[in-house]
Tab-separated table of C-alpha atoms in Angstrom:
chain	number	residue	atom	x	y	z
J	1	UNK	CA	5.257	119.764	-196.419
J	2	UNK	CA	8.066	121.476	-197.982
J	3	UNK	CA	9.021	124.511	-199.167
J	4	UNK	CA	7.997	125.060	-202.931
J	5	UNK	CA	8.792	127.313	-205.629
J	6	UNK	CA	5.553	129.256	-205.429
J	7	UNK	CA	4.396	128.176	-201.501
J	8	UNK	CA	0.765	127.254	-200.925
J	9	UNK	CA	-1.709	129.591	-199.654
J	10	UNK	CA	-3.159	128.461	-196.616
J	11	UNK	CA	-6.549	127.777	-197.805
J	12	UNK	CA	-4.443	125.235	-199.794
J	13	UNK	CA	-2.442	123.780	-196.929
J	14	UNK	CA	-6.599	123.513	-195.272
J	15	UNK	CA	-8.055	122.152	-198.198
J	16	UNK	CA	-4.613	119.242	-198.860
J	17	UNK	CA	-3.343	119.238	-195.096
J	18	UNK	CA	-0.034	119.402	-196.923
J	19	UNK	CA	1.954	121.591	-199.383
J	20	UNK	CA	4.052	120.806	-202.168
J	21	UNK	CA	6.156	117.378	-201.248
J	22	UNK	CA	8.424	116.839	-204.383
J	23	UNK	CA	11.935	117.441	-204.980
J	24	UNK	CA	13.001	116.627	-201.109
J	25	UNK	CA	16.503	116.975	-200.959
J	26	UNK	CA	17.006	113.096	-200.055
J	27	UNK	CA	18.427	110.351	-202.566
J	28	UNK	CA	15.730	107.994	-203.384
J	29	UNK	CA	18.137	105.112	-203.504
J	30	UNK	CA	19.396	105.908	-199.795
J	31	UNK	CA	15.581	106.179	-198.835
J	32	UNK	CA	14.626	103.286	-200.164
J	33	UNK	CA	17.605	100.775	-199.119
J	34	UNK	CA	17.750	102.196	-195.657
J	35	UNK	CA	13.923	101.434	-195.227
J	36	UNK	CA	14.600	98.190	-196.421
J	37	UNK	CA	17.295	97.179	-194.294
J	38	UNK	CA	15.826	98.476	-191.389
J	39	UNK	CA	12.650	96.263	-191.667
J	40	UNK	CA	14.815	93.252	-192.603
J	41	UNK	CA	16.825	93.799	-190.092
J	42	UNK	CA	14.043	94.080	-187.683
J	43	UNK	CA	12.219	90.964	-189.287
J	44	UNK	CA	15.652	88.415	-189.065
J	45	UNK	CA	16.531	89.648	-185.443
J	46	UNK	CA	12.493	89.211	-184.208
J	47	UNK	CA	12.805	85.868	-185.642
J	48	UNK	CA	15.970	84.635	-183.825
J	49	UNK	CA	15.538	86.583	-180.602
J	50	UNK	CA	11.423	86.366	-180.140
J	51	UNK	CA	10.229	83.292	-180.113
J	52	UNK	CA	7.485	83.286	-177.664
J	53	UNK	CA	5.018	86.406	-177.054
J	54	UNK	CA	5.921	89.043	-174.462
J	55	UNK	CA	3.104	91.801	-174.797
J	56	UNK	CA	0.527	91.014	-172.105
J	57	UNK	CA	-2.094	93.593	-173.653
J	58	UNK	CA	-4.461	95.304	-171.142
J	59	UNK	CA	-2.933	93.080	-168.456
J	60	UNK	CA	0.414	95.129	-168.262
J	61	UNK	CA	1.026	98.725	-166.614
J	62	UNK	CA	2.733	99.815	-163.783
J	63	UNK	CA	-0.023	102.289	-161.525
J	64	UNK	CA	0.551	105.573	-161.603
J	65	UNK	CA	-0.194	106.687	-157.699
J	66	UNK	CA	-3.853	106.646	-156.275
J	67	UNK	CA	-3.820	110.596	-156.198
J	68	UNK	CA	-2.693	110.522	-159.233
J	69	UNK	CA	-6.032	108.280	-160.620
J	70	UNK	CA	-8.832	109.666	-157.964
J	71	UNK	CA	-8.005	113.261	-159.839
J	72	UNK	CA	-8.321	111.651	-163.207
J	73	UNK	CA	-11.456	109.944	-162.199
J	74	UNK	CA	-12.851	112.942	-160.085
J	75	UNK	CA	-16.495	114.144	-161.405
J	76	UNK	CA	-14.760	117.587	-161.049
J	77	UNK	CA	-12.267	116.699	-163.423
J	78	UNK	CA	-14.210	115.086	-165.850
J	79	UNK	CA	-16.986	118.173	-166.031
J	80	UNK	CA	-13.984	120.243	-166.554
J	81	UNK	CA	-13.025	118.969	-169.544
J	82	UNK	CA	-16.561	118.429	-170.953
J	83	UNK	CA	-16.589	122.106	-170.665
J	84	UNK	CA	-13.420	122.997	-172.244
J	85	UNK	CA	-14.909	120.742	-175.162
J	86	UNK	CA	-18.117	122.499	-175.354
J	87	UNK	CA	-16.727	126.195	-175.316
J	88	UNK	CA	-14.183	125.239	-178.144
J	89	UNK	CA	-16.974	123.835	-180.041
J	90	UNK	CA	-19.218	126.809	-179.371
J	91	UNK	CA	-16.613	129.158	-180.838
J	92	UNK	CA	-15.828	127.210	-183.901
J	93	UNK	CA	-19.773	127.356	-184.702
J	94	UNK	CA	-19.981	130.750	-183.815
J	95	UNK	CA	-17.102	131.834	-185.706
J	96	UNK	CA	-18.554	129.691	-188.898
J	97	UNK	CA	-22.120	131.143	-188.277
J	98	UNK	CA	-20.563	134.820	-187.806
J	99	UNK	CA	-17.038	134.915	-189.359
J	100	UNK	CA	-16.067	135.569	-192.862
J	101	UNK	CA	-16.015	133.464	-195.160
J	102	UNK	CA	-12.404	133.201	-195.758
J	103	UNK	CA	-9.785	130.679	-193.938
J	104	UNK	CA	-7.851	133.407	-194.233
J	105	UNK	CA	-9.261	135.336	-191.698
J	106	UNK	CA	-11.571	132.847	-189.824
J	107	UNK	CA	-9.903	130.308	-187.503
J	108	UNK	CA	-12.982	127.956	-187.748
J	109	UNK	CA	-11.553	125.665	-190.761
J	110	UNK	CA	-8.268	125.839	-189.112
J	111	UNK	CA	-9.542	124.254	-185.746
J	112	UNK	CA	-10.906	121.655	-188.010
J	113	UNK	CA	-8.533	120.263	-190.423
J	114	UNK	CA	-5.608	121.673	-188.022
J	115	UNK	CA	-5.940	121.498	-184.448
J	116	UNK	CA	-8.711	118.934	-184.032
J	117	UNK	CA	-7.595	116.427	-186.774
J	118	UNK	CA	-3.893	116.722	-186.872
J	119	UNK	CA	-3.714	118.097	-182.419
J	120	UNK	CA	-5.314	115.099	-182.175
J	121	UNK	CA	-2.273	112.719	-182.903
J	122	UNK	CA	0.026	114.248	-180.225
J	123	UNK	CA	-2.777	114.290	-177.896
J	124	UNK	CA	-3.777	110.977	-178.087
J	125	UNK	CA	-0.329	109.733	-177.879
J	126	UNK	CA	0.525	111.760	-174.583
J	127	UNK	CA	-2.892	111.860	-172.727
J	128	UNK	CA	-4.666	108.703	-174.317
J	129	UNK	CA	-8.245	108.705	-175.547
J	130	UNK	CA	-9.034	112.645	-174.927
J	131	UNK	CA	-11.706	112.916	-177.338
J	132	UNK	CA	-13.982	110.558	-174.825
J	133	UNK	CA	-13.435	113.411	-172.278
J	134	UNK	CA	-13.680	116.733	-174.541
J	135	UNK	CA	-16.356	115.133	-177.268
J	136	UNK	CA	-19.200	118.399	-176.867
J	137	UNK	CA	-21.636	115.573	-178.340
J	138	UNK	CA	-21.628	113.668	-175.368
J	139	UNK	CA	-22.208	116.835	-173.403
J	140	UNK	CA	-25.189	118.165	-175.312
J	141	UNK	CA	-26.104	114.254	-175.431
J	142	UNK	CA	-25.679	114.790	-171.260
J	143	UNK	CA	-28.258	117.388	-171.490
J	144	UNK	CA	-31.111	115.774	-173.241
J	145	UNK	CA	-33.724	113.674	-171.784
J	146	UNK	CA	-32.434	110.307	-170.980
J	147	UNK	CA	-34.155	107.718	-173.188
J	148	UNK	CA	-36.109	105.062	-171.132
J	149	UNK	CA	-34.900	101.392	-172.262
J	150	UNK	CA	-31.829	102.241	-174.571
J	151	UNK	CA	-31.328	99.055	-177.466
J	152	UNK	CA	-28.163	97.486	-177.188
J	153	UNK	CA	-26.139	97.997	-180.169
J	154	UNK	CA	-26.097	95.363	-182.749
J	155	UNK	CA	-23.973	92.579	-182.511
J	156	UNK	CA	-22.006	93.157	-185.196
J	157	UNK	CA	-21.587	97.071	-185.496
J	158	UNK	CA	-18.008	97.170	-183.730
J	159	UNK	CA	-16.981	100.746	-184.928
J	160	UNK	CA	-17.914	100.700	-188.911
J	161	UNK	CA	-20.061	103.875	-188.345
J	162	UNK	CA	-17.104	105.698	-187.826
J	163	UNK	CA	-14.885	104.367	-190.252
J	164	UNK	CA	-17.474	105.697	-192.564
J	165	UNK	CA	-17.875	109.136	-190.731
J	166	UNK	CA	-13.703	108.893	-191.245
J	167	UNK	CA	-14.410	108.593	-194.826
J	168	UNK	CA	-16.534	110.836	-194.871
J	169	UNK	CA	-14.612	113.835	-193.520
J	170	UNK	CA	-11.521	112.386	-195.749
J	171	UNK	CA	-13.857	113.056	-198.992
J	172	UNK	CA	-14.892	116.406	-197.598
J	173	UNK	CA	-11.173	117.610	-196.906
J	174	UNK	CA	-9.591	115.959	-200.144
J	175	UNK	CA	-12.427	115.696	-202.566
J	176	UNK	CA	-15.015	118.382	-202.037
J	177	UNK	CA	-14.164	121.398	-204.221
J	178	UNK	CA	-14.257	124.375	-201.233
J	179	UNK	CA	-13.552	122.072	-197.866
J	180	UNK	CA	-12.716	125.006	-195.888
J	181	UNK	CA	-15.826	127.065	-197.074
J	182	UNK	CA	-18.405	127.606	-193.508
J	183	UNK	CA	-21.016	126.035	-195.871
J	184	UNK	CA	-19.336	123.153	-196.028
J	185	UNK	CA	-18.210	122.614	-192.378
J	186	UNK	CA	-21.420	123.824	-190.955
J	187	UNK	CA	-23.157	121.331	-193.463
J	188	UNK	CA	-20.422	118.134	-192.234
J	189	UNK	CA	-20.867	119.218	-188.474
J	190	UNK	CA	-25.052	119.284	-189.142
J	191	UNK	CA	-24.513	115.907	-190.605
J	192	UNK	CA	-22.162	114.348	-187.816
J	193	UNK	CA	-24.207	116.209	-184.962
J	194	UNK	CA	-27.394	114.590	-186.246
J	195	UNK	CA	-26.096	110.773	-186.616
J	196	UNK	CA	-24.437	111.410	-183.463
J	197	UNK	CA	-27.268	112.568	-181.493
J	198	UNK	CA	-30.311	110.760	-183.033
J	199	UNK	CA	-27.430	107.156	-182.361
J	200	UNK	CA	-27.644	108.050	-179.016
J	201	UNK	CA	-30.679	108.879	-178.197
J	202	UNK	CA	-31.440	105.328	-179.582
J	203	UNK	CA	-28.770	103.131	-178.222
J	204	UNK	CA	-27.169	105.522	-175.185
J	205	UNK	CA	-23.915	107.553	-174.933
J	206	UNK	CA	-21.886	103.719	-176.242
J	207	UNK	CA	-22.703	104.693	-179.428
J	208	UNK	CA	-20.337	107.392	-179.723
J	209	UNK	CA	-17.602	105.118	-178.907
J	210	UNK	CA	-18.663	102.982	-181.868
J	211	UNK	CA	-19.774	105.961	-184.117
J	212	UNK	CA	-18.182	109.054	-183.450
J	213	UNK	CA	-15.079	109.463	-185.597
J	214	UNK	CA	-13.171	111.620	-183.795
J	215	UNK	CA	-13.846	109.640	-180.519
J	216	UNK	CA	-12.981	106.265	-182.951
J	217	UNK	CA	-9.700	108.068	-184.150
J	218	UNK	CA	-8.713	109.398	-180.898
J	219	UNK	CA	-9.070	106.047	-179.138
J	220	UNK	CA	-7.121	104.133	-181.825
J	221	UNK	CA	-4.319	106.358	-181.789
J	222	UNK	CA	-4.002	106.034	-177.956
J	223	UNK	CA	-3.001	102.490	-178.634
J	224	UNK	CA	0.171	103.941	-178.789
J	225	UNK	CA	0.198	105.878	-175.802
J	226	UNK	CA	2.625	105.033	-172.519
J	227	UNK	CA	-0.632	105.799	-170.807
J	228	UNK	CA	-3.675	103.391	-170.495
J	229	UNK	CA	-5.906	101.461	-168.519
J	230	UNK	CA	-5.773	97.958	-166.865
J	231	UNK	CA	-8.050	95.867	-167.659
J	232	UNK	CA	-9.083	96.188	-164.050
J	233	UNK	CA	-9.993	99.837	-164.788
J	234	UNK	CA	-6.242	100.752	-162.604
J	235	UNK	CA	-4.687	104.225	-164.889
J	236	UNK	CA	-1.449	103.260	-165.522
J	237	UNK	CA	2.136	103.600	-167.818
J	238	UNK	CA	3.129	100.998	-170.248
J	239	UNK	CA	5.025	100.177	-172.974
J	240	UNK	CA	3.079	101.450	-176.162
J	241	UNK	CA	3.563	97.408	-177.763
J	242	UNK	CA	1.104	96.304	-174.611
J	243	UNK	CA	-1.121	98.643	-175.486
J	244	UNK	CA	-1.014	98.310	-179.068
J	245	UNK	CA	-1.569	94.795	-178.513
J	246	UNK	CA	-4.837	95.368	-176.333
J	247	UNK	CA	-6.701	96.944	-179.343
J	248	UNK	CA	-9.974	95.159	-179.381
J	249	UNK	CA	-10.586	93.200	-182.474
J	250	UNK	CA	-13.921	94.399	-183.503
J	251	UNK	CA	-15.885	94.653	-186.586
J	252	UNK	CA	-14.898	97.577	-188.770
J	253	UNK	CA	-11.429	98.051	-187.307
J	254	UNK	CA	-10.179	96.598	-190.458
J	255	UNK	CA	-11.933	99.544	-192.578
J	256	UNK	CA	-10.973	102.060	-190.217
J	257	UNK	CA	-7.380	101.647	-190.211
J	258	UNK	CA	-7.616	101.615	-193.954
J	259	UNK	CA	-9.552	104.661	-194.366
J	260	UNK	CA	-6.778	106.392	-192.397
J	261	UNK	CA	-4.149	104.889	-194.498
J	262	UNK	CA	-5.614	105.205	-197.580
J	263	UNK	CA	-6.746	109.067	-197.218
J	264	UNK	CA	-3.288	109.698	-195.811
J	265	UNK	CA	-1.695	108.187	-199.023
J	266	UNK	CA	-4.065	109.923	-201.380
J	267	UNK	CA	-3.769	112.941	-199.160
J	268	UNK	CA	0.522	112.615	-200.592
J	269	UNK	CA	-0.414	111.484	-204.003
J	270	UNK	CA	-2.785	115.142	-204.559
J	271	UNK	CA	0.065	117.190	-204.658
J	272	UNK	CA	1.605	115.829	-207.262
J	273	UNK	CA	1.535	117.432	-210.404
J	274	UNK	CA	0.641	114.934	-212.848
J	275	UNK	CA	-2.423	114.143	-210.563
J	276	UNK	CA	-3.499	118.091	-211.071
J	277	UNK	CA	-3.358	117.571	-214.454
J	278	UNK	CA	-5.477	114.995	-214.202
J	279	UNK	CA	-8.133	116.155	-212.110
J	280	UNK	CA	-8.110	119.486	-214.597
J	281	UNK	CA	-8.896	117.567	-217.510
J	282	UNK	CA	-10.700	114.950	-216.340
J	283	UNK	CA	-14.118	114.861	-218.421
J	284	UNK	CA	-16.150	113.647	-215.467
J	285	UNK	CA	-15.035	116.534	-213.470
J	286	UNK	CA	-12.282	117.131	-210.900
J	287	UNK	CA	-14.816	116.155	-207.627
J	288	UNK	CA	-15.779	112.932	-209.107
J	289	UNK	CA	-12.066	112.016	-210.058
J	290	UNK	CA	-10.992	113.270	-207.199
J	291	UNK	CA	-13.487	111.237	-205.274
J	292	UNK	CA	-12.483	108.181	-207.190
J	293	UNK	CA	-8.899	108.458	-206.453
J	294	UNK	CA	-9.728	108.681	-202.632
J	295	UNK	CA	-11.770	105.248	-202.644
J	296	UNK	CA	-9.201	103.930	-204.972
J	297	UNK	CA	-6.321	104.686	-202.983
J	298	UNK	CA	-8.295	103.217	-200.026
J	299	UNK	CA	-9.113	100.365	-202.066
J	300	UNK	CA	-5.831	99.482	-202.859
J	301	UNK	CA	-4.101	99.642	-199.133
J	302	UNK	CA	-7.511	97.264	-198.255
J	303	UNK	CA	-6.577	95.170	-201.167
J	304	UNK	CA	-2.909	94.740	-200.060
J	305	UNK	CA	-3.739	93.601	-196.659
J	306	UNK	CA	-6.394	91.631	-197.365
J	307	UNK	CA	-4.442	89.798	-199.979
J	308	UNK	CA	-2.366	89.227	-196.816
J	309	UNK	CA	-4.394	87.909	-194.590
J	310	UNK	CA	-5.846	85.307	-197.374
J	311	UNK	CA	-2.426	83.985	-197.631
J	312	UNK	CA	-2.108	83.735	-194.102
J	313	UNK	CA	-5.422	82.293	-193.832
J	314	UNK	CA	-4.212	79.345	-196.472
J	315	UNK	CA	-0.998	78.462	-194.456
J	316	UNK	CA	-2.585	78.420	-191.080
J	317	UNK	CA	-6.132	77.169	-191.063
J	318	UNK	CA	-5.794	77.642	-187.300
J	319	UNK	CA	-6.121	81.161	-187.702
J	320	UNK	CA	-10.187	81.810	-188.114
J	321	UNK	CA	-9.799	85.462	-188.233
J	322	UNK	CA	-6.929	86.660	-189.780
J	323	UNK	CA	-8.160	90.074	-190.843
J	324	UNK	CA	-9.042	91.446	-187.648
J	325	UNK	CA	-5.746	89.353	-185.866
J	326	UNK	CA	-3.256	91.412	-187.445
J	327	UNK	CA	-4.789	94.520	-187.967
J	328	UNK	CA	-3.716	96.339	-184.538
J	329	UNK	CA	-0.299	96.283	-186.312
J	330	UNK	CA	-1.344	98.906	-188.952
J	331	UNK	CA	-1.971	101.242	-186.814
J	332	UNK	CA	1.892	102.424	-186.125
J	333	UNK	CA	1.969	102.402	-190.047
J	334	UNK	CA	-1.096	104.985	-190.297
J	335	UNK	CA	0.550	107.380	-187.296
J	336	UNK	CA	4.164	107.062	-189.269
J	337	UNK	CA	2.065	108.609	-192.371
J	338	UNK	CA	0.364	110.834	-190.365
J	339	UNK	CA	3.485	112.406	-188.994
J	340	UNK	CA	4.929	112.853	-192.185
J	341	UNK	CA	2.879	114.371	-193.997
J	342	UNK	CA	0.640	116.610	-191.499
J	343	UNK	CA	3.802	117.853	-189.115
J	344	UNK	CA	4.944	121.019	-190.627
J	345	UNK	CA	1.039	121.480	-191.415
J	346	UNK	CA	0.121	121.235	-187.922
J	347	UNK	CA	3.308	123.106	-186.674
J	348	UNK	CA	2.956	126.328	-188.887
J	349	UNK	CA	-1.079	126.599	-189.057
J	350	UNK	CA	-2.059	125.330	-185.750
J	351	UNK	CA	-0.315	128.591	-184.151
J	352	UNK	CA	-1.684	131.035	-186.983
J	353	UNK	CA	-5.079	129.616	-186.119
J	354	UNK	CA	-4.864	130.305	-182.474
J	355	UNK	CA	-3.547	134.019	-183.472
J	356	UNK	CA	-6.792	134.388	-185.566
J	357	UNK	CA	-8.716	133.182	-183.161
J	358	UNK	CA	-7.692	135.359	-180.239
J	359	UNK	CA	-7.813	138.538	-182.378
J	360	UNK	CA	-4.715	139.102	-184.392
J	361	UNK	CA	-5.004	140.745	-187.656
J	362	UNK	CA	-3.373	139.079	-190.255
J	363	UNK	CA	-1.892	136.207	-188.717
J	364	UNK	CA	1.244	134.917	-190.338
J	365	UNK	CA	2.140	131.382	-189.836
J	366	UNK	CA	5.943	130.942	-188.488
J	367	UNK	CA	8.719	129.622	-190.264
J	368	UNK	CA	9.048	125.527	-190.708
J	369	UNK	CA	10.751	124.515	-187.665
J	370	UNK	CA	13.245	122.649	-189.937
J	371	UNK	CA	14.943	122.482	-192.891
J	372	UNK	CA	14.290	120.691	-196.180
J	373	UNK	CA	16.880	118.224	-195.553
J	374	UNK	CA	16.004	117.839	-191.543
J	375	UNK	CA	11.811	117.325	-192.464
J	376	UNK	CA	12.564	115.323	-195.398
J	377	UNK	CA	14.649	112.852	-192.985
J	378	UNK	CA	11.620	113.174	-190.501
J	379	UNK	CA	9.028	112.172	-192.880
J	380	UNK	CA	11.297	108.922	-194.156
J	381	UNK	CA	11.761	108.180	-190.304
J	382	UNK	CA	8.328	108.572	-189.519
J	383	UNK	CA	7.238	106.188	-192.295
J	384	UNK	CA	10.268	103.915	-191.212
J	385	UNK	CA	9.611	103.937	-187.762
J	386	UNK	CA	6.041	103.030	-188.093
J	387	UNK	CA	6.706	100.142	-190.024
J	388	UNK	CA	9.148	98.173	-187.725
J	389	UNK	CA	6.595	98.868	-184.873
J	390	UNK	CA	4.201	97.279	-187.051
J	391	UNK	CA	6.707	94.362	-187.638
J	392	UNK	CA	7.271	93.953	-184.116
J	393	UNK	CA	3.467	93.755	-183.242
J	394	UNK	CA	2.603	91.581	-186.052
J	395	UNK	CA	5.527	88.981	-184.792
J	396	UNK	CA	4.852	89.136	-181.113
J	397	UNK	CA	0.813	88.474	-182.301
J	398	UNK	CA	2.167	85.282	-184.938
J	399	UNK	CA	4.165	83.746	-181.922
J	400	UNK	CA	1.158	83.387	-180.040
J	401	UNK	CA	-1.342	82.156	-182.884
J	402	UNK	CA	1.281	80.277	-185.194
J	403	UNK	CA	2.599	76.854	-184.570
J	404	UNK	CA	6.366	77.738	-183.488
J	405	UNK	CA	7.622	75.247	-186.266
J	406	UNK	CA	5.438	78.121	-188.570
J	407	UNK	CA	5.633	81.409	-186.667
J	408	UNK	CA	8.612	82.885	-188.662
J	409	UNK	CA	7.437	81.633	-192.347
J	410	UNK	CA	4.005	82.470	-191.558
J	411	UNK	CA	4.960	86.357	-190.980
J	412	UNK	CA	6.805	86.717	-194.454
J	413	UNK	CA	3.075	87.671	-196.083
J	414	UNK	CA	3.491	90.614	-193.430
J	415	UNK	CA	6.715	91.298	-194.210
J	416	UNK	CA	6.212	91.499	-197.651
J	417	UNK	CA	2.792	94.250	-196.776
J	418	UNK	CA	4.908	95.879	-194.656
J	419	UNK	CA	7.787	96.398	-197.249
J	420	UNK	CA	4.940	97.288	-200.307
J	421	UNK	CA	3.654	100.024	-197.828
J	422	UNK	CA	6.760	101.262	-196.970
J	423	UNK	CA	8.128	101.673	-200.659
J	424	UNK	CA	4.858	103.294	-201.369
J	425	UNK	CA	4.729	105.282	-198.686
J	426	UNK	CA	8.250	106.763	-199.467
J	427	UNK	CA	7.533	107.287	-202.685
J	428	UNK	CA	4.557	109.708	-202.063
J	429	UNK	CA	7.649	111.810	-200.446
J	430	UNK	CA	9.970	111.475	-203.381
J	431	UNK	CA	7.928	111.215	-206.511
């Protein structure tokens, strides 16, 4: 994410999502006591000045005009889009069936780990759930014989299929030794095609909602969009807490959110060189360390929070599901990683990608947008940021389930999660 002595190639900013982070020009003291005070801060003046719940969750929104929905809603409209999805997805194959093999010179790995994973953040936070509408599986679904009876999904499925096809792409961008190789996508997009496909030719086009990780990531990152829908179905603009606080709390969200922590974090902790030295001297091989150092930085975020929500558990027994009560609030914390450490990655490739892929020879990828001293303050704000939204959520949510003799005292296991992932967080940027 910053600039290095010897910058990365990018086939190395594809294969890490991120360059060389160390040596930001920002004191770690000032980083770390100005996170700190600002979730203190945060924590004292929620607890004085909040004492009942104000987010009203799906119920909220003020409707956008009826024009406004009827063209969102239009068949037209929707078709559109389906088709804008399919032709993209058509020229990444063709490109990886066709193209060299070389991220270099073919934009396919690019629109990958660039455009779709990272474009999806600031799409999903302007335009809402957008993979639902440009997902090419649900329009080659669309096209196949309808099955008869569909089964219901199972009970308890929620949307764990897709935290592990989020894991699964994680391993392939972080762990696999040549992620950006076309044998390697074309072999991942075989893979996801097929479970996605073969799901819903089972179970009907829900399953991609539960299964698809894109469509999974997409929709949890619109939790935080000003746009949304009623629960009535009405299209309309919100605050992002009423949304947040409408996130369905279904099986798997849980392991979701901590896959996208977790990768994010290890995503940091690659770079860094003592980590190289590892995985180059590792006797069982740097795929298989890398690979454990994935699931153990995923491990460890589930760990934390789970930790957290036993010790809620044992002060309120009121609360029967602590995991899944509390977990919406993580999600601010996963966009304020993703932000810092994908921006100048999605800023500088994502346009050299589109020059590939509309001809130009030897695409160069502009200049950071900002200095070292201007990103490294956006990456500690991002992480920041994230974090007191994730206070606020978690307090407004503890209002409504704690006793109000117990709301404040039963947050400080939150606080205290929220503080450990900040500090770590910030030190993936410093160390």
């Amino acid at each position: 994410m910053t600039a290095a002595a010897h910058p990365p190639t990018p086939a190395h900013l594809l294969a890490h999502g991120i360059g060389s982070q160390h040596d930001l020009p920002l004191s770690p003291f000032y980083a770390y006591a100005g996170a700190f005070a600002a979730l203190f801060v945060s924590f004292l003046a929620l607890g004085l000045l909040w004492p009942t719940s104000r987010f009203r969750g799906d119920r909220a929104g003020r409707p956008l005009p009826a024009a406004v929905q009827r063209v969102a809603d239009a068949p037209a409209t929707r078709n559109a889009l389906r088709l804008v999805g399919a032709a993209a997805a058509t020229a990444v194959l063709l490109y990886l069936l066709l193209g060299p093999d070389d991220p270099d010179h073919n934009p396919a790995p690019g629109a990958v780990y660039v455009l779709l994973w990272v474009g999806l953040v600031p799409a999903s936070l302007l335009l809402g759930p957008v993979w639902r509408l440009l997902n090419p599986l649900r329009a080659l679904h669309a096209l196949l014989p309808a099955p008869r009876a569909p089964r219901p999904l199972p009970a308890g499925l929620g949307i764990r299929p897709a935290a592990a096809g989020l894991l699964l792409f994680a391993w392939l961008e972080l762990a696999v030794p040549d992620p950006a190789s076309t044998t390697t996508l074309l072999t991942f997009l075989a893979v996801l095609t097929a479970t996605g496909l073969l799901g819903a030719a089972r179970h009907g086009p829900d399953w991609f909602a539960h299964a698809d990780p894109f469509e999974v990531y997409s929709a949890l990152l619109a939790r935080l969009s000003p746009l949304g829908r009623r629960a009535d179905g009405r299209l309309v603009l919100r605050s992002p807490f009423n949304s947040l606080d409408s996130t369905p709390q279904v099986p798997g969200l849980v392991a979701t959110v901590c896959v996208l922590l977790g990768s994010t974090a290890y995503d940091g902790f690659s770079d860094n060189p003592r980590w190289i030295t590892t995985l180059q001297t590792s006797p069982l091989g740097p795929t298989a360390t890398a690979t454990l150092g994935l699931l153990a930085a995923i491990a460890l975020v589930a760990a934390l929070y789970g930790l957290c929500a036993g010790t809620l558990r044992l002060m309120s027994r009121e609360l029967t599901s602590p995991l899944t009560s509390f977990a919406h609030s993580l999600l601010p914390i996963a966009l304020g990683y993703l932000v810092a450490h994908y921006f100048t990655l999605f800023v500088t490739e994502g346009p050299r990608t589109v020059m590939m892929a509309v001809g130009t020879d030897n695409a160069l990828a502009p200049a950071p947008p900002l200095s070292p001293g201007a990103l490294a303050t956006l990456q500690v704000t991002a992480i920041v940021t994230g974090h007191v939204i994730g206070v606020v959520a978690a307090h407004d949510r503890a209002v409504r389930l704690f006793p109000p003799a117990r709301a404040v005292a039963g947050q400080l296991p939150l606080f205290a999660l929220m503080i450990t992932y900040t500090l770590g967080g910030i030190g993936l940027l410093i160390a």
